[in-house]
Amino acid sequence: MKTSIIIPANNEEAWMGYCLDALFKSQRVEEAEVIVVANGCEDRTVEVASKYEVLAAELGWGLKIIDLERGDKLHALNVGERAAEGNILIYLDADVRVSERVIFQITRVLDKEEPAWASGQLQMAAASGVSKAYARFWMKTPFMSNSVPGSGLFAVNRAGRARWGKFPEIISDDMYVRLHFTGRERIAVPSSYVWPVAEGWANLIKVRRRQNRGVAQLEELYPELMKNEDKGDFSKLRILGYALGDPFGFIAYAGVSLIVRLTQDQSGDEWKRGR
C-alpha cells in the first residue's frame, strides 16, 4: 500500500525545513513518496526542499519537487495529485510539523476498501499572548472539540478520493474534502501534529475573516455537503462557563469574531497566513 504525501508550498522557505525534518523522522512507512509542489515561490522554498533528496533516498522515501510559476494552492494540489502514485493520499501544509507516528497511523487506518478520511490530533502553536489566548479558547469551540477538523493535515484513500473531481477554486480545501465524508467515515488517529496560529490581532482578524468566507462559500456552492457537518451548537451557557474559566481567551476569541462581523475587509484578495 503506497502512500503519497502532497505538500503545496508558496514562499515557505522558513517552514519547509521544519516540515520535512519532522516528516522524514516519522515512523517507517513501507512505501512512501513526498511531493513538494512549490507554486509561485519567490524565495528559496525549492532549494530548501532539494536539500532533502539525499536523506529521502537513504530512508527509502521518494521525493518529487515540482516548481510551478502559478501561485495557486488548489492548482498545486491538482498537479500534485497527477504526480501521485499512492493508494493513500495525505495532504500536508508546509508549515505543519507531524509527530513521529501520525503518518504511520493514518496509513494504517486508511488501508481499506471502503471510502475513508483521516487526520491526527491538532495542536496549535502560537508565540504572542493574544494568539495563545485565542487558540486556547478556539480549541474549546464545538468545531474543534466535537469534530476532527483536519486543518493543515488530512488524508483519504483512493476510494474516498473518488468522491470529487479535481479541486475547485475554493478557499477552504480542508473543509471541502472533510464534508465529502460522514462522521462515521472520518477517522481520528491518536497521534498529533502542530499547526501554527496567525500571530497578533491584525493577522488573527485577517485569517478569521478568510475562514468565515470559506465556510460561506461552501454553504453557497455545495449546500448538499453541509449535512455532513457535525460540529454541534455552542450554547450560551457553555460559552459563559468557558468565559469564566478563561476570561482572556474569551476576550481574544470574541474580540476577533466581533471585529470581523462589524468591519469590512480592506485587504483585497491578497492572501498571506500572517505568521
PDB file of C-alpha atoms in Angstrom:
ATOM      1  CA  MET A   1       0.000   0.000   0.000  1.00  0.00           C
ATOM      2  CA  LYS A   2       1.866   3.080  -1.250  1.00  0.00           C
ATOM      3  CA  THR A   3       1.383   6.469   0.381  1.00  0.00           C
ATOM      4  CA  SER A   4       1.727   9.830  -1.360  1.00  0.00           C
ATOM      5  CA  ILE A   5       2.223  12.937   0.781  1.00  0.00           C
ATOM      6  CA  ILE A   6       1.415  16.107  -1.163  1.00  0.00           C
ATOM      7  CA  ILE A   7       2.805  19.388   0.175  1.00  0.00           C
ATOM      8  CA  PRO A   8       1.700  22.582  -1.608  1.00  0.00           C
ATOM      9  CA  ALA A   9       4.143  25.368  -0.781  1.00  0.00           C
ATOM     10  CA  ASN A  10       4.047  29.074  -1.564  1.00  0.00           C
ATOM     11  CA  ASN A  11       7.052  31.006  -0.232  1.00  0.00           C
ATOM     12  CA  GLU A  12       7.619  28.528   2.596  1.00  0.00           C
ATOM     13  CA  GLU A  13      11.402  28.861   2.851  1.00  0.00           C
ATOM     14  CA  ALA A  14      11.215  29.499   6.595  1.00  0.00           C
ATOM     15  CA  TRP A  15       8.986  26.467   7.275  1.00  0.00           C
ATOM     16  CA  MET A  16       9.925  23.901   4.639  1.00  0.00           C
ATOM     17  CA  GLY A  17      12.881  22.543   6.582  1.00  0.00           C
ATOM     18  CA  TYR A  18      10.887  22.082   9.786  1.00  0.00           C
ATOM     19  CA  CYS A  19       8.128  20.324   7.867  1.00  0.00           C
ATOM     20  CA  LEU A  20      10.443  17.907   6.044  1.00  0.00           C
ATOM     21  CA  ASP A  21      12.655  17.298   9.101  1.00  0.00           C
ATOM     22  CA  ALA A  22       9.626  16.117  11.055  1.00  0.00           C
ATOM     23  CA  LEU A  23       8.244  14.149   8.129  1.00  0.00           C
ATOM     24  CA  PHE A  24      11.448  12.200   7.497  1.00  0.00           C
ATOM     25  CA  LYS A  25      11.709  11.379  11.205  1.00  0.00           C
ATOM     26  CA  SER A  26       8.352   9.640  11.000  1.00  0.00           C
ATOM     27  CA  GLN A  27       7.937   6.010  11.885  1.00  0.00           C
ATOM     28  CA  ARG A  28       8.771   3.885   8.883  1.00  0.00           C
ATOM     29  CA  VAL A  29       6.033   3.734   6.248  1.00  0.00           C
ATOM     30  CA  GLU A  30       6.500   0.782   3.900  1.00  0.00           C
ATOM     31  CA  GLU A  31       6.217   2.666   0.608  1.00  0.00           C
ATOM     32  CA  ALA A  32       6.028   6.430   0.661  1.00  0.00           C
ATOM     33  CA  GLU A  33       6.664   9.384  -1.597  1.00  0.00           C
ATOM     34  CA  VAL A  34       6.720  13.076  -0.779  1.00  0.00           C
ATOM     35  CA  ILE A  35       5.608  15.518  -3.472  1.00  0.00           C
ATOM     36  CA  VAL A  36       6.502  19.139  -2.802  1.00  0.00           C
ATOM     37  CA  VAL A  37       4.574  21.409  -5.162  1.00  0.00           C
ATOM     38  CA  ALA A  38       6.148  24.841  -4.994  1.00  0.00           C
ATOM     39  CA  ASN A  39       3.738  27.331  -6.522  1.00  0.00           C
ATOM     40  CA  GLY A  40       4.565  30.926  -7.309  1.00  0.00           C
ATOM     41  CA  CYS A  41       7.555  30.919  -4.959  1.00  0.00           C
ATOM     42  CA  GLU A  42       9.834  33.942  -4.916  1.00  0.00           C
ATOM     43  CA  ASP A  43      12.106  32.630  -2.164  1.00  0.00           C
ATOM     44  CA  ARG A  44      14.289  29.530  -1.542  1.00  0.00           C
ATOM     45  CA  THR A  45      11.468  27.021  -0.984  1.00  0.00           C
ATOM     46  CA  VAL A  46      12.602  24.768  -3.858  1.00  0.00           C
ATOM     47  CA  GLU A  47      16.236  24.990  -2.792  1.00  0.00           C
ATOM     48  CA  VAL A  48      15.427  24.046   0.794  1.00  0.00           C
ATOM     49  CA  ALA A  49      13.292  21.092  -0.299  1.00  0.00           C
ATOM     50  CA  SER A  50      16.015  19.906  -2.704  1.00  0.00           C
ATOM     51  CA  LYS A  51      18.457  19.530   0.183  1.00  0.00           C
ATOM     52  CA  TYR A  52      16.388  16.570   1.423  1.00  0.00           C
ATOM     53  CA  GLU A  53      16.803  14.451  -1.706  1.00  0.00           C
ATOM     54  CA  VAL A  54      19.788  12.529  -0.307  1.00  0.00           C
ATOM     55  CA  LEU A  55      18.113  11.922   3.058  1.00  0.00           C
ATOM     56  CA  ALA A  56      14.905  10.778   1.375  1.00  0.00           C
ATOM     57  CA  ALA A  57      16.845   8.288  -0.768  1.00  0.00           C
ATOM     58  CA  GLU A  58      18.726   6.961   2.277  1.00  0.00           C
ATOM     59  CA  LEU A  59      15.431   6.372   4.076  1.00  0.00           C
ATOM     60  CA  GLY A  60      13.815   4.727   1.071  1.00  0.00           C
ATOM     61  CA  TRP A  61      11.309   7.552   0.524  1.00  0.00           C
ATOM     62  CA  GLY A  62      10.572   9.007  -2.870  1.00  0.00           C
ATOM     63  CA  LEU A  63      10.883  12.797  -3.149  1.00  0.00           C
ATOM     64  CA  LYS A  64       9.482  14.746  -6.085  1.00  0.00           C
ATOM     65  CA  ILE A  65       9.801  18.525  -6.281  1.00  0.00           C
ATOM     66  CA  ILE A  66       7.560  20.355  -8.733  1.00  0.00           C
ATOM     67  CA  ASP A  67       8.171  24.057  -9.321  1.00  0.00           C
ATOM     68  CA  LEU A  68       5.180  25.935 -10.732  1.00  0.00           C
ATOM     69  CA  GLU A  69       5.138  29.579 -11.764  1.00  0.00           C
ATOM     70  CA  ARG A  70       1.490  29.955 -10.825  1.00  0.00           C
ATOM     71  CA  GLY A  71       0.828  30.735  -7.169  1.00  0.00           C
ATOM     72  CA  ASP A  72      -2.379  28.802  -6.554  1.00  0.00           C
ATOM     73  CA  LYS A  73      -2.783  26.191  -3.802  1.00  0.00           C
ATOM     74  CA  LEU A  74      -5.726  24.391  -5.415  1.00  0.00           C
ATOM     75  CA  HIS A  75      -3.899  24.161  -8.740  1.00  0.00           C
ATOM     76  CA  ALA A  76      -0.856  22.883  -6.853  1.00  0.00           C
ATOM     77  CA  LEU A  77      -2.960  20.173  -5.219  1.00  0.00           C
ATOM     78  CA  ASN A  78      -4.308  19.095  -8.605  1.00  0.00           C
ATOM     79  CA  VAL A  79      -0.814  18.978 -10.084  1.00  0.00           C
ATOM     80  CA  GLY A  80       0.496  17.078  -7.069  1.00  0.00           C
ATOM     81  CA  GLU A  81      -2.281  14.529  -7.356  1.00  0.00           C
ATOM     82  CA  ARG A  82      -1.465  13.885 -11.005  1.00  0.00           C
ATOM     83  CA  ALA A  83       2.080  13.040  -9.951  1.00  0.00           C
ATOM     84  CA  ALA A  84       0.976  10.866  -7.019  1.00  0.00           C
ATOM     85  CA  GLU A  85       1.256   7.098  -7.301  1.00  0.00           C
ATOM     86  CA  GLY A  86      -0.086   6.196  -3.867  1.00  0.00           C
ATOM     87  CA  ASN A  87      -3.226   4.367  -2.817  1.00  0.00           C
ATOM     88  CA  ILE A  88      -3.363   6.720   0.160  1.00  0.00           C
ATOM     89  CA  LEU A  89      -3.157  10.480  -0.367  1.00  0.00           C
ATOM     90  CA  ILE A  90      -2.026  12.694   2.503  1.00  0.00           C
ATOM     91  CA  TYR A  91      -2.341  16.462   2.113  1.00  0.00           C
ATOM     92  CA  LEU A  92       0.101  18.356   4.325  1.00  0.00           C
ATOM     93  CA  ASP A  93       0.584  22.116   4.658  1.00  0.00           C
ATOM     94  CA  ALA A  94       4.214  23.194   4.519  1.00  0.00           C
ATOM     95  CA  ASP A  95       4.023  24.951   7.902  1.00  0.00           C
ATOM     96  CA  VAL A  96       2.817  21.839   9.750  1.00  0.00           C
ATOM     97  CA  ARG A  97       5.064  19.607  11.855  1.00  0.00           C
ATOM     98  CA  VAL A  98       3.939  15.998  12.216  1.00  0.00           C
ATOM     99  CA  SER A  99       4.654  13.828  15.220  1.00  0.00           C
ATOM    100  CA  GLU A 100       6.641  10.630  14.786  1.00  0.00           C
ATOM    101  CA  ARG A 101       3.671   8.249  14.487  1.00  0.00           C
ATOM    102  CA  VAL A 102       0.842  10.247  12.915  1.00  0.00           C
ATOM    103  CA  ILE A 103       1.673   9.434   9.266  1.00  0.00           C
ATOM    104  CA  PHE A 104       2.110   5.747  10.079  1.00  0.00           C
ATOM    105  CA  GLN A 105      -1.204   5.632  11.937  1.00  0.00           C
ATOM    106  CA  ILE A 106      -3.052   7.393   9.117  1.00  0.00           C
ATOM    107  CA  THR A 107      -1.750   4.890   6.559  1.00  0.00           C
ATOM    108  CA  ARG A 108      -2.911   2.000   8.732  1.00  0.00           C
ATOM    109  CA  VAL A 109      -6.491   3.205   9.209  1.00  0.00           C
ATOM    110  CA  LEU A 110      -6.895   4.117   5.519  1.00  0.00           C
ATOM    111  CA  ASP A 111      -5.687   0.738   4.279  1.00  0.00           C
ATOM    112  CA  LYS A 112      -9.208  -0.435   3.496  1.00  0.00           C
ATOM    113  CA  GLU A 113     -11.556  -0.767   0.545  1.00  0.00           C
ATOM    114  CA  GLU A 114     -14.303   1.459   1.956  1.00  0.00           C
ATOM    115  CA  PRO A 115     -14.053   5.233   1.405  1.00  0.00           C
ATOM    116  CA  ALA A 116     -12.420   6.919   4.392  1.00  0.00           C
ATOM    117  CA  TRP A 117     -10.858  10.169   5.581  1.00  0.00           C
ATOM    118  CA  ALA A 118      -8.350  10.573   8.408  1.00  0.00           C
ATOM    119  CA  SER A 119      -6.374  13.130  10.369  1.00  0.00           C
ATOM    120  CA  GLY A 120      -4.467  13.422  13.628  1.00  0.00           C
ATOM    121  CA  GLN A 121      -4.922  15.337  16.854  1.00  0.00           C
ATOM    122  CA  LEU A 122      -4.419  19.018  16.099  1.00  0.00           C
ATOM    123  CA  GLN A 123      -2.175  21.022  18.413  1.00  0.00           C
ATOM    124  CA  MET A 124      -1.998  24.774  17.891  1.00  0.00           C
ATOM    125  CA  ALA A 125       1.270  26.677  18.206  1.00  0.00           C
ATOM    126  CA  ALA A 126       1.430  30.406  18.922  1.00  0.00           C
ATOM    127  CA  ALA A 127       4.043  32.860  20.165  1.00  0.00           C
ATOM    128  CA  SER A 128       2.169  36.042  21.076  1.00  0.00           C
ATOM    129  CA  GLY A 129      -0.044  36.275  24.134  1.00  0.00           C
ATOM    130  CA  VAL A 130      -3.179  37.169  22.197  1.00  0.00           C
ATOM    131  CA  SER A 131      -2.694  34.314  19.723  1.00  0.00           C
ATOM    132  CA  LYS A 132      -2.111  31.828  22.548  1.00  0.00           C
ATOM    133  CA  ALA A 133      -5.298  33.017  24.247  1.00  0.00           C
ATOM    134  CA  TYR A 134      -7.272  32.907  21.000  1.00  0.00           C
ATOM    135  CA  ALA A 135      -6.047  29.381  20.238  1.00  0.00           C
ATOM    136  CA  ARG A 136      -6.780  28.192  23.758  1.00  0.00           C
ATOM    137  CA  PHE A 137     -10.406  29.300  23.545  1.00  0.00           C
ATOM    138  CA  TRP A 138     -10.797  28.192  19.918  1.00  0.00           C
ATOM    139  CA  MET A 139      -9.870  24.646  20.890  1.00  0.00           C
ATOM    140  CA  LYS A 140     -12.918  24.598  23.180  1.00  0.00           C
ATOM    141  CA  THR A 141     -15.414  25.507  20.452  1.00  0.00           C
ATOM    142  CA  PRO A 142     -17.638  22.684  19.119  1.00  0.00           C
ATOM    143  CA  PHE A 143     -15.926  22.667  15.709  1.00  0.00           C
ATOM    144  CA  MET A 144     -12.561  21.947  17.305  1.00  0.00           C
ATOM    145  CA  SER A 145     -13.665  19.793  20.237  1.00  0.00           C
ATOM    146  CA  ASN A 146     -16.526  17.769  18.736  1.00  0.00           C
ATOM    147  CA  SER A 147     -15.163  17.049  15.281  1.00  0.00           C
ATOM    148  CA  VAL A 148     -11.865  16.234  13.589  1.00  0.00           C
ATOM    149  CA  PRO A 149     -11.070  19.439  11.672  1.00  0.00           C
ATOM    150  CA  GLY A 150      -8.071  18.234   9.666  1.00  0.00           C
ATOM    151  CA  SER A 151      -6.684  21.758   9.406  1.00  0.00           C
ATOM    152  CA  GLY A 152      -3.272  21.530   7.745  1.00  0.00           C
ATOM    153  CA  LEU A 153      -3.257  17.718   7.606  1.00  0.00           C
ATOM    154  CA  PHE A 154      -5.874  15.367   6.182  1.00  0.00           C
ATOM    155  CA  ALA A 155      -5.824  12.177   4.152  1.00  0.00           C
ATOM    156  CA  VAL A 156      -8.055   9.913   2.072  1.00  0.00           C
ATOM    157  CA  ASN A 157      -7.770   6.533   0.441  1.00  0.00           C
ATOM    158  CA  ARG A 158      -8.399   6.173  -3.293  1.00  0.00           C
ATOM    159  CA  ALA A 159     -11.994   5.059  -2.724  1.00  0.00           C
ATOM    160  CA  GLY A 160     -12.577   8.258  -0.776  1.00  0.00           C
ATOM    161  CA  ARG A 161     -10.780  10.391  -3.341  1.00  0.00           C
ATOM    162  CA  ALA A 162     -13.228   9.186  -5.992  1.00  0.00           C
ATOM    163  CA  ARG A 163     -15.961  11.276  -4.351  1.00  0.00           C
ATOM    164  CA  TRP A 164     -14.941  14.501  -6.072  1.00  0.00           C
ATOM    165  CA  GLY A 165     -13.207  15.577  -9.253  1.00  0.00           C
ATOM    166  CA  LYS A 166     -10.311  17.991  -9.361  1.00  0.00           C
ATOM    167  CA  PHE A 167     -10.062  20.566  -6.591  1.00  0.00           C
ATOM    168  CA  PRO A 168     -12.287  23.551  -7.433  1.00  0.00           C
ATOM    169  CA  GLU A 169     -11.231  27.154  -6.877  1.00  0.00           C
ATOM    170  CA  ILE A 170     -12.384  27.444  -3.278  1.00  0.00           C
ATOM    171  CA  ILE A 171     -10.978  28.951  -0.104  1.00  0.00           C
ATOM    172  CA  SER A 172     -11.305  26.033   2.307  1.00  0.00           C
ATOM    173  CA  ASP A 173      -9.840  22.905   0.713  1.00  0.00           C
ATOM    174  CA  ASP A 174      -9.627  21.023   4.016  1.00  0.00           C
ATOM    175  CA  MET A 175     -13.277  21.605   4.917  1.00  0.00           C
ATOM    176  CA  TYR A 176     -14.382  20.847   1.339  1.00  0.00           C
ATOM    177  CA  VAL A 177     -12.753  17.423   1.481  1.00  0.00           C
ATOM    178  CA  ARG A 178     -13.855  16.669   5.052  1.00  0.00           C
ATOM    179  CA  LEU A 179     -17.506  17.315   4.207  1.00  0.00           C
ATOM    180  CA  HIS A 180     -17.446  14.663   1.494  1.00  0.00           C
ATOM    181  CA  PHE A 181     -17.422  12.150   4.350  1.00  0.00           C
ATOM    182  CA  THR A 182     -19.904  11.422   7.110  1.00  0.00           C
ATOM    183  CA  GLY A 183     -18.829  11.488  10.726  1.00  0.00           C
ATOM    184  CA  ARG A 184     -18.596   7.705  10.710  1.00  0.00           C
ATOM    185  CA  GLU A 185     -16.268   7.758   7.720  1.00  0.00           C
ATOM    186  CA  ARG A 186     -13.865  10.233   9.329  1.00  0.00           C
ATOM    187  CA  ILE A 187     -11.175   8.699  11.492  1.00  0.00           C
ATOM    188  CA  ALA A 188      -9.079  10.476  14.113  1.00  0.00           C
ATOM    189  CA  VAL A 189      -5.802   8.728  14.874  1.00  0.00           C
ATOM    190  CA  PRO A 190      -4.325   9.255  18.366  1.00  0.00           C
ATOM    191  CA  SER A 191      -1.047  10.909  17.358  1.00  0.00           C
ATOM    192  CA  SER A 192      -0.738  14.644  16.874  1.00  0.00           C
ATOM    193  CA  TYR A 193       0.582  17.349  14.598  1.00  0.00           C
ATOM    194  CA  VAL A 194       1.409  21.017  15.200  1.00  0.00           C
ATOM    195  CA  TRP A 195      -0.388  23.726  13.242  1.00  0.00           C
ATOM    196  CA  PRO A 196       0.682  27.378  13.670  1.00  0.00           C
ATOM    197  CA  VAL A 197      -1.836  30.069  14.511  1.00  0.00           C
ATOM    198  CA  ALA A 198      -1.691  33.544  12.985  1.00  0.00           C
ATOM    199  CA  GLU A 199       0.204  35.986  15.195  1.00  0.00           C
ATOM    200  CA  GLY A 200      -1.292  39.188  16.578  1.00  0.00           C
ATOM    201  CA  TRP A 201      -4.664  40.892  16.390  1.00  0.00           C
ATOM    202  CA  ALA A 202      -4.420  42.045  12.776  1.00  0.00           C
ATOM    203  CA  ASN A 203      -3.435  38.635  11.435  1.00  0.00           C
ATOM    204  CA  LEU A 204      -5.995  36.794  13.566  1.00  0.00           C
ATOM    205  CA  ILE A 205      -8.702  39.047  12.162  1.00  0.00           C
ATOM    206  CA  LYS A 206      -7.487  38.533   8.605  1.00  0.00           C
ATOM    207  CA  VAL A 207      -7.374  34.751   8.928  1.00  0.00           C
ATOM    208  CA  ARG A 208     -10.718  34.545  10.757  1.00  0.00           C
ATOM    209  CA  ARG A 209     -12.341  36.647   8.043  1.00  0.00           C
ATOM    210  CA  ARG A 210     -10.992  34.308   5.384  1.00  0.00           C
ATOM    211  CA  GLN A 211     -12.176  31.253   7.327  1.00  0.00           C
ATOM    212  CA  ASN A 212     -15.677  32.707   7.525  1.00  0.00           C
ATOM    213  CA  ARG A 213     -15.626  33.456   3.809  1.00  0.00           C
ATOM    214  CA  GLY A 214     -14.560  29.872   3.164  1.00  0.00           C
ATOM    215  CA  VAL A 215     -17.473  28.442   5.126  1.00  0.00           C
ATOM    216  CA  ALA A 216     -19.962  30.794   3.458  1.00  0.00           C
ATOM    217  CA  GLN A 217     -18.602  29.880   0.046  1.00  0.00           C
ATOM    218  CA  LEU A 218     -19.106  26.158   0.664  1.00  0.00           C
ATOM    219  CA  GLU A 219     -22.616  26.761   2.002  1.00  0.00           C
ATOM    220  CA  GLU A 220     -23.457  28.653  -1.176  1.00  0.00           C
ATOM    221  CA  LEU A 221     -21.759  26.418  -3.746  1.00  0.00           C
ATOM    222  CA  TYR A 222     -22.127  22.984  -2.128  1.00  0.00           C
ATOM    223  CA  PRO A 223     -25.114  23.093   0.245  1.00  0.00           C
ATOM    224  CA  GLU A 224     -25.560  19.338  -0.064  1.00  0.00           C
ATOM    225  CA  LEU A 225     -22.233  18.799   1.697  1.00  0.00           C
ATOM    226  CA  MET A 226     -23.279  20.694   4.807  1.00  0.00           C
ATOM    227  CA  LYS A 227     -25.370  17.757   6.004  1.00  0.00           C
ATOM    228  CA  ASN A 228     -22.077  16.098   6.957  1.00  0.00           C
ATOM    229  CA  GLU A 229     -21.091  18.911   9.317  1.00  0.00           C
ATOM    230  CA  ASP A 230     -21.026  17.620  12.880  1.00  0.00           C
ATOM    231  CA  LYS A 231     -19.611  20.434  14.987  1.00  0.00           C
ATOM    232  CA  GLY A 232     -22.732  20.880  17.160  1.00  0.00           C
ATOM    233  CA  ASP A 233     -24.007  24.034  18.859  1.00  0.00           C
ATOM    234  CA  PHE A 234     -22.133  26.415  21.135  1.00  0.00           C
ATOM    235  CA  SER A 235     -24.775  27.218  23.758  1.00  0.00           C
ATOM    236  CA  LYS A 236     -24.757  30.491  25.693  1.00  0.00           C
ATOM    237  CA  LEU A 237     -24.409  28.581  28.956  1.00  0.00           C
ATOM    238  CA  ARG A 238     -21.379  26.710  27.651  1.00  0.00           C
ATOM    239  CA  ILE A 239     -19.817  29.941  26.374  1.00  0.00           C
ATOM    240  CA  LEU A 240     -20.376  31.564  29.759  1.00  0.00           C
ATOM    241  CA  GLY A 241     -18.685  28.677  31.523  1.00  0.00           C
ATOM    242  CA  TYR A 242     -15.646  28.835  29.271  1.00  0.00           C
ATOM    243  CA  ALA A 243     -15.528  32.645  29.539  1.00  0.00           C
ATOM    244  CA  LEU A 244     -15.460  32.489  33.345  1.00  0.00           C
ATOM    245  CA  GLY A 245     -12.752  29.838  33.231  1.00  0.00           C
ATOM    246  CA  ASP A 246     -10.601  31.691  30.710  1.00  0.00           C
ATOM    247  CA  PRO A 247     -11.590  35.374  30.512  1.00  0.00           C
ATOM    248  CA  PHE A 248      -8.586  36.468  28.454  1.00  0.00           C
ATOM    249  CA  GLY A 249      -9.135  33.617  25.995  1.00  0.00           C
ATOM    250  CA  PHE A 250     -12.769  34.646  25.678  1.00  0.00           C
ATOM    251  CA  ILE A 251     -11.848  38.303  25.137  1.00  0.00           C
ATOM    252  CA  ALA A 252      -9.355  37.383  22.423  1.00  0.00           C
ATOM    253  CA  TYR A 253     -11.681  34.997  20.603  1.00  0.00           C
ATOM    254  CA  ALA A 254     -14.836  37.085  20.977  1.00  0.00           C
ATOM    255  CA  GLY A 255     -12.980  40.277  20.107  1.00  0.00           C
ATOM    256  CA  VAL A 256     -11.673  38.855  16.831  1.00  0.00           C
ATOM    257  CA  SER A 257     -15.116  37.443  15.998  1.00  0.00           C
ATOM    258  CA  LEU A 258     -16.851  40.746  16.744  1.00  0.00           C
ATOM    259  CA  ILE A 259     -14.405  42.846  14.716  1.00  0.00           C
ATOM    260  CA  VAL A 260     -14.757  40.506  11.740  1.00  0.00           C
ATOM    261  CA  ARG A 261     -18.540  40.742  11.979  1.00  0.00           C
ATOM    262  CA  LEU A 262     -18.686  44.532  12.300  1.00  0.00           C
ATOM    263  CA  THR A 263     -15.992  45.627   9.872  1.00  0.00           C
ATOM    264  CA  GLN A 264     -15.402  45.205   6.167  1.00  0.00           C
ATOM    265  CA  ASP A 265     -12.403  43.528   4.618  1.00  0.00           C
ATOM    266  CA  GLN A 266      -9.963  46.172   3.408  1.00  0.00           C
ATOM    267  CA  SER A 267      -7.171  43.774   2.405  1.00  0.00           C
ATOM    268  CA  GLY A 268      -8.361  42.900  -1.109  1.00  0.00           C
ATOM    269  CA  ASP A 269      -7.828  39.423  -2.495  1.00  0.00           C
ATOM    270  CA  GLU A 270      -4.203  39.008  -1.402  1.00  0.00           C
ATOM    271  CA  TRP A 271      -3.788  36.069   0.965  1.00  0.00           C
ATOM    272  CA  LYS A 272      -0.974  35.547   3.427  1.00  0.00           C
ATOM    273  CA  ARG A 273      -1.366  33.496   6.596  1.00  0.00           C
ATOM    274  CA  GLY A 274       0.245  36.153   8.811  1.00  0.00           C
ATOM    275  CA  ARG A 275       2.552  34.081  10.923  1.00  0.00           C
TER     276      ARG A 275
END
